[in-house]
Coordinates of C-alpha atoms in Angstrom, one line a residue:
X126 CA 30.3 12.8 -5.3
X127 CA 33.8 13.3 -6.7
X128 CA 36.3 14.9 -4.3
X129 CA 37.8 16.6 -7.3
X130 CA 34.6 18.7 -7.6
X131 CA 35.9 20.6 -4.5
X132 CA 39.6 20.1 -5.0
X133 CA 40.3 20.6 -8.8
X134 CA 44.0 20.0 -8.1
X135 CA 43.1 16.3 -7.9
X136 CA 41.8 16.4 -11.5
X137 CA 44.6 18.1 -13.3
X138 CA 47.2 16.7 -11.0
X139 CA 46.5 13.1 -12.2
X140 CA 47.8 14.0 -15.7
X141 CA 50.7 16.2 -14.7
X142 CA 53.9 15.4 -16.5
X143 CA 57.4 16.7 -17.3
X144 CA 56.2 18.7 -20.3
X145 CA 53.5 20.4 -18.3
X146 CA 56.0 21.1 -15.5
X147 CA 58.3 22.8 -18.0
X148 CA 55.6 25.0 -19.5
X149 CA 54.3 26.0 -16.1
X150 CA 57.8 26.7 -14.9
X151 CA 58.6 29.0 -17.8
X152 CA 55.3 30.9 -17.4
X153 CA 55.9 31.2 -13.6
X154 CA 59.3 32.8 -14.2
X155 CA 57.9 35.4 -16.6
X156 CA 54.9 36.2 -14.4
X157 CA 57.2 36.5 -11.3
X158 CA 59.3 39.1 -13.1
X159 CA 56.1 41.0 -13.9
X160 CA 54.5 40.5 -10.5
X161 CA 57.4 41.8 -8.3
X162 CA 57.1 45.5 -9.3
X163 CA 53.3 45.2 -9.6
X164 CA 53.0 43.8 -6.1
X165 CA 55.0 46.6 -4.6
X166 CA 53.1 49.2 -6.7
X167 CA 49.6 47.9 -5.7
X168 CA 50.6 47.7 -2.1
X169 CA 51.6 51.4 -2.3
X170 CA 48.3 52.2 -4.0
X171 CA 46.4 50.4 -1.2
X172 CA 48.2 52.6 1.4
X173 CA 50.2 49.6 2.7
X174 CA 53.9 48.9 3.2
X175 CA 55.6 47.5 0.1
X176 CA 56.3 44.0 1.6
X177 CA 52.6 43.4 2.1
X178 CA 52.2 43.4 -1.7
X179 CA 54.8 40.6 -1.9
X180 CA 53.1 38.7 1.0
X181 CA 49.7 38.9 -0.9
X182 CA 51.4 37.3 -3.9
X183 CA 52.5 34.1 -2.1
X184 CA 50.0 32.1 -0.1
X185 CA 46.9 33.2 -2.0
X186 CA 48.4 31.9 -5.2
X187 CA 49.0 28.5 -3.6
X188 CA 45.5 28.4 -2.2
X189 CA 44.0 29.2 -5.6
X190 CA 46.1 26.5 -7.2
X191 CA 44.4 23.9 -4.9
X192 CA 40.8 25.2 -5.1
X193 CA 40.5 27.2 -8.4
X194 CA 39.3 25.8 -11.7
X195 CA 40.9 28.2 -14.2
X196 CA 44.1 26.7 -15.7
X197 CA 45.6 30.1 -16.4
X198 CA 44.1 32.7 -14.0
X199 CA 46.9 34.5 -12.1
X200 CA 45.7 35.7 -8.7
X201 CA 47.2 38.5 -6.6
X202 CA 46.9 42.2 -5.9
X203 CA 45.1 44.2 -8.6
X204 CA 44.5 48.0 -9.0
X205 CA 40.8 48.2 -8.5
X206 CA 40.8 46.0 -5.4
X207 CA 43.8 47.9 -4.0
X208 CA 41.9 51.2 -4.4
X209 CA 38.8 49.7 -2.7
X210 CA 41.0 48.5 0.1
X211 CA 42.5 52.0 0.5
X212 CA 39.0 53.6 0.5
X213 CA 37.5 51.1 3.1
X214 CA 40.5 50.9 5.4
X215 CA 40.9 54.7 5.4
X216 CA 37.6 55.1 7.2
X217 CA 39.3 53.2 10.1
X218 CA 42.8 54.7 10.4
X219 CA 45.4 56.7 8.4
X220 CA 47.1 54.7 5.6
X221 CA 50.2 52.9 6.6
X222 CA 49.4 52.9 10.3
X223 CA 49.1 49.7 12.4
X224 CA 45.3 50.0 12.6
X225 CA 45.1 50.5 8.8
X226 CA 47.1 47.3 8.2
X227 CA 44.8 45.5 10.7
X228 CA 41.8 46.8 8.8
X229 CA 43.3 45.5 5.5
X230 CA 43.7 42.0 7.1
X231 CA 40.1 42.1 8.3
X232 CA 38.9 43.1 4.8
X233 CA 40.8 40.1 3.3
X234 CA 39.2 37.8 6.0
X235 CA 35.7 39.1 5.4
X236 CA 36.0 39.0 1.7
X237 CA 37.3 35.5 1.8
X238 CA 34.4 34.4 4.1
X239 CA 31.8 36.1 1.8
X240 CA 33.3 34.4 -1.3
X241 CA 33.6 31.1 0.4
X242 CA 30.0 31.1 1.6
X243 CA 28.7 32.2 -1.8
X244 CA 30.6 29.4 -3.4
X245 CA 29.4 26.7 -0.9
X246 CA 25.8 27.8 -1.3
X247 CA 26.2 28.2 -5.1
X248 CA 25.3 31.9 -5.0
X249 CA 27.4 32.9 -7.9
X250 CA 24.3 34.3 -9.6
X251 CA 24.3 37.2 -7.1
X252 CA 27.1 38.7 -9.1
X253 CA 24.5 39.3 -11.8
X254 CA 23.4 42.2 -9.8
X255 CA 26.3 44.0 -11.4
X256 CA 25.4 44.4 -15.1
X257 CA 28.2 44.8 -17.7
X258 CA 27.6 48.6 -18.1
X259 CA 27.9 49.1 -14.4
X260 CA 31.1 47.0 -14.1
X261 CA 32.6 48.7 -17.2
X262 CA 31.6 52.2 -15.8
X263 CA 33.0 51.4 -12.4
X264 CA 36.3 50.1 -13.7
X265 CA 36.7 53.1 -16.1
X266 CA 36.0 55.6 -13.3
X267 CA 38.3 53.7 -10.9
X268 CA 41.1 53.7 -13.5
X269 CA 40.8 57.5 -13.8
X270 CA 40.8 58.0 -10.0
X271 CA 43.8 55.6 -9.6
X272 CA 45.8 57.3 -12.3
X273 CA 45.0 60.8 -10.9
X274 CA 45.9 59.7 -7.3
X275 CA 49.4 58.6 -8.5
X276 CA 50.2 62.0 -9.9
X277 CA 51.3 63.1 -6.5
X278 CA 54.1 60.5 -6.6
X279 CA 55.1 61.5 -10.1
X280 CA 55.3 65.2 -9.0
X281 CA 56.8 64.5 -5.6
X282 CA 54.1 66.3 -3.7
X283 CA 51.7 65.6 -0.9
X284 CA 48.0 65.2 -1.9
X285 CA 45.1 63.1 -0.9
X286 CA 41.4 62.3 -1.6
X287 CA 39.1 59.4 -2.4
X288 CA 37.3 61.1 -5.3
X289 CA 38.3 63.4 -8.2
X290 CA 37.2 66.8 -6.6
X291 CA 39.4 66.3 -3.5
X292 CA 42.3 64.8 -5.6
X293 CA 42.4 67.7 -8.1
X294 CA 42.0 70.3 -5.4
X295 CA 44.9 68.9 -3.3
X296 CA 47.1 68.5 -6.4
X297 CA 46.6 72.1 -7.5
X298 CA 47.3 73.3 -3.9
X299 CA 50.6 71.4 -3.9
X300 CA 51.7 72.4 -7.4
X301 CA 54.3 74.8 -6.0
X302 CA 56.2 72.1 -4.2
X303 CA 57.0 69.9 -7.1
X304 CA 60.3 68.0 -6.8
X305 CA 62.1 68.3 -10.1
X306 CA 64.2 65.1 -9.9
X307 CA 61.1 63.1 -8.9
X308 CA 59.2 64.7 -11.8
X309 CA 62.0 63.7 -14.3
X310 CA 62.0 60.1 -13.0
X311 CA 58.2 59.8 -13.1
X312 CA 57.8 61.3 -16.6
X313 CA 60.7 59.3 -18.1
X314 CA 59.4 56.0 -16.4
X315 CA 55.9 56.7 -17.6
X316 CA 57.0 57.5 -21.2
X317 CA 59.2 54.4 -21.2
X318 CA 56.5 52.1 -20.0
X319 CA 54.0 53.4 -22.5
X320 CA 56.6 52.9 -25.3
X321 CA 57.3 49.4 -24.1
X322 CA 53.6 48.6 -24.2
X323 CA 53.1 49.8 -27.7
X324 CA 56.5 50.1 -29.5
X325 CA 58.9 47.5 -28.1
X326 CA 57.2 44.4 -29.5
X327 CA 57.2 45.7 -33.1
X328 CA 60.9 46.7 -32.7
X329 CA 61.9 43.3 -31.4
X330 CA 60.0 41.6 -34.3
X331 CA 61.9 43.8 -36.8
X332 CA 65.1 42.8 -35.2
X333 CA 64.3 39.1 -35.8
X334 CA 62.6 38.0 -32.6
X335 CA 59.5 35.7 -33.0
X336 CA 56.2 37.4 -32.1
X337 CA 55.5 35.4 -29.0
X338 CA 59.0 35.9 -27.6
X339 CA 58.9 39.6 -28.5
X340 CA 55.5 40.0 -26.7
X341 CA 56.8 38.2 -23.5
X342 CA 60.0 40.3 -23.5
X343 CA 57.9 43.5 -23.8
X344 CA 55.9 42.4 -20.7
X345 CA 59.1 42.5 -18.6
X346 CA 59.5 46.3 -19.3
X347 CA 58.6 47.3 -15.7
X348 CA 61.6 45.3 -14.4
X349 CA 63.9 47.4 -16.6
X350 CA 62.3 50.6 -15.4
X351 CA 62.7 49.5 -11.8
X352 CA 66.4 48.5 -12.3
X353 CA 67.4 51.6 -14.2
X354 CA 65.6 54.1 -11.9
X355 CA 67.0 52.4 -8.8
X356 CA 70.6 52.5 -10.2
X357 CA 70.2 56.1 -11.2
X358 CA 68.9 57.0 -7.7
X359 CA 71.9 55.4 -6.0
X360 CA 74.5 56.7 -8.5
X361 CA 73.2 60.3 -8.5
X362 CA 72.3 60.5 -4.8
X363 CA 68.8 61.5 -5.7
X364 CA 67.3 60.4 -2.3
X365 CA 69.2 63.3 -0.8
X366 CA 67.6 65.7 -3.3
X367 CA 64.1 64.8 -2.1
X368 CA 63.3 61.8 -4.3
X369 CA 61.1 59.4 -2.2
X370 CA 62.1 55.8 -2.3
X371 CA 60.5 52.6 -1.1
X372 CA 62.9 52.2 1.9
X373 CA 64.0 49.1 3.7
X374 CA 61.8 46.1 3.0
X375 CA 62.0 43.2 5.5
X376 CA 63.8 40.1 4.2
X377 CA 61.2 37.5 5.3
X378 CA 58.6 35.1 4.2
X379 CA 54.9 36.0 5.0
X380 CA 54.4 36.0 8.7
X381 CA 51.5 34.0 10.3
X382 CA 48.9 36.7 11.2
X383 CA 45.6 36.5 12.9
X384 CA 43.1 39.2 11.8
X385 CA 41.8 41.4 14.6
X386 CA 38.7 40.0 16.3
X387 CA 36.7 43.2 16.8
X388 CA 33.0 42.9 16.1
X389 CA 32.6 46.7 15.8
X390 CA 35.4 46.8 13.2
X391 CA 33.9 43.8 11.4
X392 CA 30.6 45.6 11.2
X393 CA 32.1 48.7 9.8
X394 CA 34.0 46.8 7.1
X395 CA 31.2 44.3 6.2
X396 CA 29.6 46.2 3.4
X397 CA 32.9 47.3 1.8
X398 CA 34.2 43.7 2.0
X399 CA 31.0 42.4 0.3
X400 CA 31.3 45.0 -2.5
X401 CA 35.0 44.2 -2.8
X402 CA 34.4 40.5 -3.0
X403 CA 31.7 40.8 -5.7
X404 CA 33.7 43.3 -7.8
X405 CA 36.8 41.1 -7.4
X406 CA 34.9 37.9 -8.4
X407 CA 33.2 39.6 -11.4
X408 CA 36.6 40.8 -12.7
X409 CA 38.3 37.4 -12.0
X410 CA 35.6 35.2 -13.5
X411 CA 35.4 37.4 -16.6
X412 CA 39.1 37.0 -17.3
X413 CA 39.0 33.3 -16.4
X414 CA 36.1 32.5 -18.8
X415 CA 37.7 34.5 -21.6
X416 CA 41.0 32.6 -21.4
X417 CA 39.3 29.3 -20.9
X418 CA 37.3 29.7 -24.0
X419 CA 40.4 30.2 -26.1
X420 CA 41.5 26.7 -25.2
X421 CA 38.0 25.2 -25.2
X422 CA 38.1 24.7 -21.5
X423 CA 35.6 25.7 -18.9
X424 CA 35.6 27.1 -15.4
X425 CA 33.0 26.5 -12.6
X426 CA 31.9 29.9 -11.3
X427 CA 30.7 28.5 -8.0
X428 CA 34.0 26.7 -7.4
X429 CA 35.8 29.9 -8.5
X430 CA 34.1 31.6 -5.6
X431 CA 35.6 28.9 -3.3
X432 CA 39.0 29.3 -4.9
X433 CA 39.0 33.1 -4.5
X434 CA 37.6 32.8 -1.0
X435 CA 40.5 30.5 0.0
X436 CA 43.0 32.9 -1.6
X437 CA 41.7 35.8 0.4
X438 CA 41.6 33.8 3.6
X439 CA 45.2 32.8 3.0
X440 CA 46.0 36.5 2.5
X441 CA 44.4 37.3 5.8
X442 CA 46.5 34.8 7.7
X443 CA 49.8 35.5 5.9
X444 CA 50.0 39.3 6.3
X445 CA 48.5 40.2 2.9
X446 CA 45.4 42.1 1.8
X447 CA 42.5 41.3 -0.6
X448 CA 43.4 39.7 -3.9
X449 CA 41.6 38.5 -7.1
X450 CA 42.5 37.4 -10.6
X451 CA 44.3 40.1 -12.5
X452 CA 43.7 40.7 -16.3
X453 CA 47.3 41.7 -17.3
X454 CA 49.2 39.0 -15.4
X455 CA 46.6 36.3 -16.4
X456 CA 47.1 37.2 -20.1
X457 CA 50.9 37.0 -19.6
X458 CA 50.5 33.7 -17.8
X459 CA 48.3 32.4 -20.7
X460 CA 50.7 33.6 -23.5
X461 CA 53.7 32.2 -21.7
X462 CA 52.2 28.7 -22.0
X463 CA 50.9 28.0 -18.5
X464 CA 48.8 24.8 -18.6
X465 CA 47.7 24.3 -15.0
X466 CA 47.2 26.3 -11.7
X467 CA 50.6 24.9 -10.7
X468 CA 52.1 27.9 -12.6
X469 CA 50.6 30.1 -9.9
X470 CA 52.2 28.0 -7.2
X471 CA 55.6 28.2 -8.9
X472 CA 55.1 32.0 -9.2
X473 CA 54.5 32.1 -5.4
X474 CA 57.8 30.3 -4.9
X475 CA 59.5 32.9 -7.1
X476 CA 57.9 35.8 -5.1
X477 CA 59.0 34.1 -1.9
X478 CA 62.6 33.9 -3.1
X479 CA 62.4 37.6 -4.0
X480 CA 61.0 38.5 -0.6
X481 CA 63.9 36.6 1.0
X482 CA 66.9 37.7 -1.1
X483 CA 66.0 40.6 -3.5
X484 CA 64.4 43.2 -1.2
X485 CA 67.7 44.9 -0.2
X486 CA 68.1 45.9 -3.9
X487 CA 64.6 47.6 -3.8
X488 CA 65.3 49.9 -0.9
X489 CA 66.4 52.7 -3.3
X490 CA 63.6 52.2 -5.8
X491 CA 61.9 55.5 -6.5
X492 CA 58.2 55.6 -5.6
X493 CA 57.7 57.6 -8.8
X494 CA 58.6 54.5 -10.8
X495 CA 56.0 52.5 -9.0
X496 CA 53.5 55.2 -9.6
X497 CA 54.4 55.2 -13.3
X498 CA 53.8 51.4 -13.3
X499 CA 50.3 51.9 -11.8
X500 CA 49.4 54.7 -14.2
X501 CA 50.3 52.7 -17.3
X502 CA 48.6 49.6 -16.0
X503 CA 45.3 51.2 -15.0
X504 CA 44.9 53.5 -18.1
X505 CA 44.4 50.3 -20.1
X506 CA 41.3 49.8 -18.0
X507 CA 39.8 53.1 -19.0
X508 CA 37.3 52.4 -21.8
X509 CA 36.0 55.5 -23.5
X510 CA 34.5 53.7 -26.5
X511 CA 31.9 51.5 -24.7
X512 CA 29.8 54.4 -23.4
X513 CA 29.0 55.6 -26.9
X514 CA 28.3 52.0 -28.0
X515 CA 25.9 51.5 -25.1
X516 CA 24.3 54.9 -25.7
X517 CA 23.4 53.8 -29.3
X518 CA 22.2 50.4 -28.2
X519 CA 20.3 51.1 -24.9
X520 CA 19.6 54.4 -23.3
X521 CA 18.7 52.8 -20.0
X522 CA 21.9 50.8 -19.8
X523 CA 23.8 54.0 -20.6
X524 CA 22.0 55.8 -17.8
X525 CA 23.3 53.1 -15.3
X526 CA 26.8 53.3 -16.7
X527 CA 26.9 57.1 -16.7
X528 CA 25.6 57.2 -13.2
X529 CA 28.2 54.7 -12.0
X530 CA 31.0 56.7 -13.7
X531 CA 29.8 60.1 -12.4
X532 CA 29.1 59.1 -8.8
X533 CA 32.3 57.1 -8.6
X534 CA 34.3 60.1 -9.8
X535 CA 32.5 62.6 -7.7
X536 CA 31.8 60.7 -4.5
X537 CA 34.2 57.7 -4.4
X538 CA 34.3 54.0 -5.1
X539 CA 31.7 52.6 -2.7
X540 CA 29.0 55.1 -3.5
X541 CA 29.6 54.6 -7.2
X542 CA 29.2 50.9 -7.2
X543 CA 26.2 51.0 -4.8
X544 CA 24.5 53.6 -7.0
X545 CA 25.2 51.6 -10.1
X546 CA 23.7 48.4 -8.6
X547 CA 20.7 50.3 -7.3
X548 CA 20.0 52.0 -10.6
X549 CA 20.5 48.8 -12.6
X550 CA 17.9 47.1 -10.3
X551 CA 15.5 50.0 -10.6
X552 CA 15.8 50.0 -14.4
X553 CA 15.3 46.2 -14.5
X554 CA 12.2 46.4 -12.4
X555 CA 10.9 49.3 -14.5
X556 CA 11.5 47.3 -17.7
X557 CA 10.0 44.1 -16.2
X558 CA 6.9 46.0 -15.2
X559 CA 6.3 47.1 -18.8
X560 CA 6.9 43.9 -20.9
X561 CA 6.9 44.0 -24.7
X562 CA 3.6 42.8 -26.2
X563 CA 2.4 42.9 -29.8
X564 CA -0.8 42.4 -31.8
X565 CA 0.1 39.8 -34.3
X566 CA -1.3 38.4 -37.5
X567 CA -0.4 35.6 -39.9
X568 CA 2.2 36.2 -42.6
X569 CA 0.5 35.2 -45.9
X570 CA 1.2 31.7 -47.2
X571 CA 2.9 30.7 -44.0
X572 CA 2.0 29.6 -40.5
X573 CA 4.1 32.3 -38.9
X574 CA 2.6 35.1 -36.8
X575 CA 4.3 38.5 -36.6
X576 CA 3.7 42.0 -35.3
X577 CA 1.1 43.9 -37.3
X578 CA 3.2 47.1 -37.1
X579 CA 6.3 45.5 -38.6
X580 CA 4.9 43.1 -41.2
X581 CA 2.2 42.8 -43.8
X582 CA 0.0 40.1 -42.2
X583 CA -3.5 38.7 -42.3
X584 CA -5.9 39.5 -39.4
X585 CA -9.5 38.8 -38.7
X586 CA -11.4 41.6 -37.0
X587 CA -13.3 39.0 -34.9
X588 CA -10.1 37.6 -33.4
X589 CA -7.5 39.5 -31.4
X590 CA -4.1 37.8 -30.9
X591 CA -1.7 39.3 -28.3
X592 CA 1.8 37.9 -28.2
X593 CA 3.5 38.5 -24.8
X594 CA 7.3 38.5 -24.9
X595 CA 8.0 38.2 -21.1
X596 CA 7.2 35.9 -18.3
X597 CA 4.2 37.1 -16.3
X598 CA 4.9 38.1 -12.8
X599 CA 3.6 40.4 -10.0
X600 CA 5.7 43.2 -11.6
X601 CA 3.7 43.3 -14.8
X602 CA 0.4 41.6 -13.9
X603 CA -1.5 44.9 -13.6
X604 CA 0.0 46.3 -16.8
X605 CA -1.0 43.1 -18.7
X606 CA -4.6 43.3 -17.4
X607 CA -4.9 47.0 -18.5
X608 CA -3.2 46.3 -21.9
X609 CA -5.6 43.5 -22.8
X610 CA -8.7 45.4 -21.8
X611 CA -7.5 48.6 -23.7
X612 CA -7.0 46.6 -26.9
X613 CA -10.4 45.0 -26.6
X614 CA -12.0 48.4 -26.2
X615 CA -10.2 49.6 -29.3
X616 CA -11.4 46.5 -31.4
X617 CA -15.2 46.6 -31.3
X618 CA -15.8 43.5 -33.4
X619 CA -13.6 41.2 -31.3
X620 CA -15.2 37.9 -30.2
X621 CA -12.1 35.9 -29.3
X622 CA -8.9 37.0 -27.6
X623 CA -5.8 34.7 -27.9
X624 CA -2.8 35.1 -25.6
X625 CA 0.1 33.8 -27.6
X626 CA 2.5 32.5 -24.9
X627 CA 5.5 31.2 -26.9
X628 CA 7.8 33.6 -25.0
X629 CA 6.2 33.1 -21.5
X630 CA 8.4 31.0 -19.3
X631 CA 6.5 31.5 -16.1
X632 CA 3.2 32.8 -14.7
X633 CA 3.2 33.6 -11.0
X634 CA 0.3 33.8 -8.6
X635 CA -0.2 37.5 -9.1
X636 CA -0.3 37.2 -12.9
X637 CA -2.7 34.3 -12.7
X638 CA -5.0 36.4 -10.6
X639 CA -4.9 39.2 -13.2
X640 CA -5.6 36.7 -16.0
X641 CA -8.6 35.3 -14.1
X642 CA -9.9 38.8 -13.7
X643 CA -9.5 39.4 -17.5
X644 CA -11.2 36.1 -18.2
X645 CA -14.3 37.1 -16.2
X646 CA -14.5 40.7 -17.6
X647 CA -14.2 39.4 -21.2
X648 CA -16.9 36.8 -20.4
X649 CA -19.2 39.6 -19.3
X650 CA -18.7 41.2 -22.7
X651 CA -19.4 37.9 -24.5
X652 CA -15.7 37.5 -25.5
X653 CA -13.9 34.2 -25.2
X654 CA -10.3 34.1 -23.8
X655 CA -7.9 31.5 -25.4
X656 CA -4.3 30.5 -25.0
X657 CA -1.8 29.2 -27.6
X658 CA 1.7 27.7 -27.5
X659 CA 1.8 27.5 -23.7
X660 CA 5.1 25.9 -22.6
X661 CA 5.0 22.6 -20.7
X662 CA 6.2 23.8 -17.3
X663 CA 3.7 26.7 -17.4
X664 CA 0.9 24.4 -18.4
X665 CA 1.8 22.0 -15.5
X666 CA 1.3 24.9 -13.1
X667 CA -2.0 26.0 -14.7
X668 CA -3.3 22.5 -14.3
X669 CA -2.7 22.6 -10.6
X670 CA -5.0 25.6 -10.3
X671 CA -8.8 25.9 -11.0
X672 CA -8.2 28.5 -13.8
X673 CA -8.5 26.0 -16.7
X674 CA -11.9 24.9 -15.4
X675 CA -13.1 28.5 -15.5
X676 CA -11.5 29.5 -18.8
X677 CA -14.1 30.6 -21.3
X678 CA -12.0 29.5 -24.3
X679 CA -9.5 26.8 -25.1
X680 CA -5.7 26.1 -24.9
X681 CA -4.3 25.5 -28.4
X682 CA -1.0 23.7 -29.2
X683 CA -0.2 26.2 -32.0
X684 CA -1.3 29.7 -32.9
X685 CA -2.1 28.7 -36.5
X686 CA -4.4 26.0 -35.2
X687 CA -6.1 28.4 -32.9
X688 CA -6.8 30.9 -35.7
X689 CA -8.1 28.3 -38.1
X690 CA -10.6 26.9 -35.6
X691 CA -11.7 30.2 -34.2
X692 CA -12.2 31.6 -37.7
X693 CA -14.3 28.6 -38.6
X694 CA -16.3 28.9 -35.5
X695 CA -16.9 32.6 -36.1
X696 CA -18.0 31.9 -39.6
X697 CA -20.6 29.4 -38.4
X698 CA -21.7 31.9 -35.8
X699 CA -22.1 34.6 -38.5
X700 CA -24.0 32.2 -40.7
X701 CA -26.3 31.3 -37.9
X702 CA -26.8 34.9 -36.9
X703 CA -27.6 35.9 -40.5
X704 CA -30.1 33.1 -40.9
X705 CA -31.9 34.1 -37.8
X706 CA -32.2 37.7 -39.1
X707 CA -33.7 36.4 -42.4
X708 CA -36.3 34.3 -40.5
X709 CA -37.1 37.4 -38.3
X710 CA -37.6 39.5 -41.5
X711 CA -40.0 36.9 -42.9
X712 CA -42.0 36.9 -39.6
X713 CA -41.3 33.2 -39.0
X714 CA -39.9 33.9 -35.5

C-alpha cells in the first residue's frame, strides 16, 4: 500500500521545483493579505478574542498541507463554522469568557476526531445525509443570521440572539443608543467593500491592468478598509467618542494548548461538533471538487476527511477553533496560481509573521470595519434564486429547503440543520416507499418498450408488462405487491405478467418475500409470472434462493424476446382452446 495514499505531500512533493515554489509563494502572499482581516473578523463572529482567529490560521494550514488532497483548497476560519461555534459554545458560557474559549477548543478537538474517524473508516458517504437543497438552505439562512448579527457592531449598540426573532427584537430595543461615529465607519466600510467587490476590477481594467491582476488587486480591498479606518480612528480620536476597537492583541505565535478533559462538557458538545464537522466537510469538499475539476485534477473525499480532521486537531492544540475550507479564499488561492498545498503552509508562515509583528498596528482597528467585512462576505452566500429553481423542479426538495431556512431563521443553527436532515430522510423514505412503475408496450417497428401513457405502443391484452424503476426493498415491497395485484384485477384477459427489471439494482429479502406471495396468488388465478432483463448481481442472488424453482413463468434475457415467446404461446393456447370448443359443439367430446 502506498504511503502517499495517507500522506499526499509525498506525492506532490516529489515533483516540487522552483517554478512551483514561486507560484505557491505569490499565491500565499495574496491569500495572507486577505486572510488577516478575515481571521480577525471570524474570530469576533465566533465570540472569541481576535488573536484566536490568527492562531486558527497557522497550524491547521500546515496540517492540511500534509494530509489534504486538494491542490488549491485554503483552510481556515469561515463564517458558517464560526456561527456554529458561537451557537454551541454559548450554551456552555458567555462569549469571550475563559470557559467559552475552552469550549471552542473542545469543539475543535471533537470535530477533528469525528472527521478523522470518518476518514479512516471511509465514512464520507455519511455526508450524503445532507442533500443539496438542505445545505443551500442552511447556508442561505446562516448568511442572513450572520449579517443581521453584525448590525450591532455597525450601529455601535449592544444586541444578542442566536436566531432572527431575538436579534431583531434586541436591535430595535437598542436603536436609541446608536453611536454615530461607529455608524459612519460601518456604513462607509460596507459601501466601500461592496464597491470593491463589484466595481474596482472593471475600473482597474479600464486603467490598463490585466484582468487577472485587476481581480487579485480587488481581492485585497479589505486590507485597505482596515488600514484607512484604523488610521482615521487614531487621527480623529474616535475611540474616545465611543468607537469600539479590537484592542491589544498579544504578539505571539500560537500557544500549545490542551483541550479541557471534561466528559460532561464533551457530552454536551458532541452533537454540535458532529453537525459542525459534517457541515464543514460538505462545504470544503464542494469547493475542493469544483476547483480540482477546473484543472482536471481530483480529490479523495475520504482523505479529505483525514486532512480536515488533522487541521481541526491542530487548531485544538494550538489555541484555535474549528476550521474548514473556505470558498472565497480558496478561489483567490486558485486564481493567484497556487499549484500545491504548500501555498497553504506558506500562508501559515505569513499569518505567523503578522501575529508576531503586525498586531500592535491592529489595536485601533474599529470593530465596525470587521463587521462590514463579515457582512459583505456572507451576503454572497445568500442565494435567493435557488429556492425558485428547486420549487419548479421538485416540490419535495423545496419543502426540505424551505423547512431548513425557516427553522434556522426562527430557532437557530442546530435546530435548522437537524430539521433539514430529518425532513430530507423522511421525504427520501416516502419516495422510496412509492417507486415509479409503468405499464409498458412495444414501440412499433422497434424493440423498445415505453410507458403506455406517454407513447403510442403495441400491447397484447393477454400480456401485462410492468416496468419497475427502483430497486426493490423492504420500503416498497408491500406497495409493489398491491400494485401488481391491482393491475391484474383491472386487466381481465391477462394470462402472463412480466416484471421488466432493467432499472432494478437489488432485491432484498422483504421484496423477495412479496414477489413470492405475488407468484402464488397469480398462480391461483392461472396467471404466469415472468421476469425480463434481470441484472447479473440480482440474478446471482435469486439463484441462491428457492424462488426460481417455484416461479411459474420464465426469466427472459430481453423484454422483446419475452413478448414474442409469450404471444406465440398465447396464440397456440387460443388455437387449442378454440379447437376444443368446436369439437364440443360437434359432440365429439
